[in-house]
Amino acid sequence: MKSISIIIEIVIRFLKCFFILLVFGQFLPKILDYILYNFIEKMNVYDNSILVYNILSRNKNILYNYIYIFNEFLKF
């Protein structure tokens, strides 16, 4: 009986780890990409406002690279 409970516990931990990898590797970058896209593309520019595009575009490139690397890791 103890071996069955240990196996169930291992499977539950494996599923938790897989869920965490899935959230941080797939869903979170896509949500951040959507937020950055809406912030960059749908913003209002006023006369007295200054926005540094290089910082935002650089962060967007880092996010795209993160998504690409994670997807390549899952292909192995």
mmCIF file of C-alpha atoms in Angstrom:
data_model
loop_
_atom_site.group_PDB
_atom_site.id
_atom_site.type_symbol
_atom_site.label_atom_id
_atom_site.label_comp_id
_atom_site.label_asym_id
_atom_site.label_seq_id
_atom_site.Cartn_x
_atom_site.Cartn_y
_atom_site.Cartn_z
ATOM 1 C CA MET A 1 0.000 0.000 0.000
ATOM 2 C CA LYS A 2 2.851 2.375 0.729
ATOM 3 C CA SER A 3 4.327 1.862 -2.719
ATOM 4 C CA ILE A 4 1.040 2.846 -4.387
ATOM 5 C CA SER A 5 0.809 6.031 -2.312
ATOM 6 C CA ILE A 6 4.428 6.860 -3.161
ATOM 7 C CA ILE A 7 3.740 6.361 -6.880
ATOM 8 C CA ILE A 8 0.624 8.558 -6.667
ATOM 9 C CA GLU A 9 2.629 11.231 -4.851
ATOM 10 C CA ILE A 10 5.347 11.142 -7.530
ATOM 11 C CA VAL A 11 2.761 11.456 -10.306
ATOM 12 C CA ILE A 12 1.112 14.408 -8.552
ATOM 13 C CA ARG A 13 4.478 16.167 -8.170
ATOM 14 C CA PHE A 14 5.296 15.493 -11.807
ATOM 15 C CA LEU A 15 1.973 16.996 -12.905
ATOM 16 C CA LYS A 16 2.534 20.049 -10.698
ATOM 17 C CA CYS A 17 5.980 20.612 -12.212
ATOM 18 C CA PHE A 18 4.616 20.158 -15.719
ATOM 19 C CA PHE A 19 1.835 22.648 -14.993
ATOM 20 C CA ILE A 20 4.351 25.205 -13.692
ATOM 21 C CA LEU A 21 6.525 24.745 -16.799
ATOM 22 C CA LEU A 22 3.476 25.112 -19.005
ATOM 23 C CA VAL A 23 2.341 28.307 -17.284
ATOM 24 C CA PHE A 24 5.757 29.982 -17.260
ATOM 25 C CA GLY A 25 6.784 28.702 -20.682
ATOM 26 C CA GLN A 26 3.644 29.078 -22.758
ATOM 27 C CA PHE A 27 0.916 31.153 -21.164
ATOM 28 C CA LEU A 28 2.829 33.852 -19.299
ATOM 29 C CA PRO A 29 4.984 34.949 -22.289
ATOM 30 C CA LYS A 30 1.929 35.088 -24.549
ATOM 31 C CA ILE A 31 0.022 37.170 -22.013
ATOM 32 C CA LEU A 32 2.995 39.523 -21.655
ATOM 33 C CA ASP A 33 3.291 39.717 -25.440
ATOM 34 C CA TYR A 34 -0.382 40.653 -25.711
ATOM 35 C CA ILE A 35 0.003 43.343 -23.035
ATOM 36 C CA LEU A 36 3.148 44.779 -24.675
ATOM 37 C CA TYR A 37 1.501 44.717 -28.089
ATOM 38 C CA ASN A 38 -1.521 46.627 -26.821
ATOM 39 C CA PHE A 39 0.678 49.085 -24.970
ATOM 40 C CA ILE A 40 2.900 49.797 -27.978
ATOM 41 C CA GLU A 41 0.339 49.712 -30.799
ATOM 42 C CA LYS A 42 -2.672 51.252 -29.104
ATOM 43 C CA MET A 43 -1.219 54.106 -27.170
ATOM 44 C CA ASN A 44 -2.154 57.763 -27.227
ATOM 45 C CA VAL A 45 0.611 60.245 -27.949
ATOM 46 C CA TYR A 46 0.180 63.668 -26.465
ATOM 47 C CA ASP A 47 2.085 66.872 -27.151
ATOM 48 C CA ASN A 48 4.087 66.791 -23.915
ATOM 49 C CA SER A 49 4.757 63.052 -23.746
ATOM 50 C CA ILE A 50 7.984 61.235 -24.468
ATOM 51 C CA LEU A 51 8.148 57.457 -24.865
ATOM 52 C CA VAL A 52 11.364 55.562 -25.421
ATOM 53 C CA TYR A 53 10.576 52.934 -28.050
ATOM 54 C CA ASN A 54 13.939 51.195 -27.875
ATOM 55 C CA ILE A 55 13.346 49.964 -24.350
ATOM 56 C CA LEU A 56 9.925 48.552 -25.209
ATOM 57 C CA SER A 57 11.034 46.971 -28.468
ATOM 58 C CA ARG A 58 14.047 45.435 -26.743
ATOM 59 C CA ASN A 59 11.800 43.918 -24.064
ATOM 60 C CA LYS A 60 9.536 42.610 -26.795
ATOM 61 C CA ASN A 61 12.512 40.958 -28.545
ATOM 62 C CA ILE A 62 13.609 39.349 -25.278
ATOM 63 C CA LEU A 63 10.097 37.983 -24.811
ATOM 64 C CA TYR A 64 10.016 36.571 -28.349
ATOM 65 C CA ASN A 65 13.404 34.910 -27.793
ATOM 66 C CA TYR A 66 12.157 33.401 -24.531
ATOM 67 C CA ILE A 67 9.100 31.929 -26.261
ATOM 68 C CA TYR A 68 11.247 30.577 -29.116
ATOM 69 C CA ILE A 69 13.787 28.936 -26.800
ATOM 70 C CA PHE A 70 11.095 27.331 -24.659
ATOM 71 C CA ASN A 71 9.312 25.949 -27.721
ATOM 72 C CA GLU A 72 12.617 24.558 -29.033
ATOM 73 C CA PHE A 73 13.258 22.980 -25.642
ATOM 74 C CA LEU A 74 9.904 21.194 -25.770
ATOM 75 C CA LYS A 75 10.641 19.772 -29.227
ATOM 76 C CA PHE A 76 13.879 17.966 -28.257
#
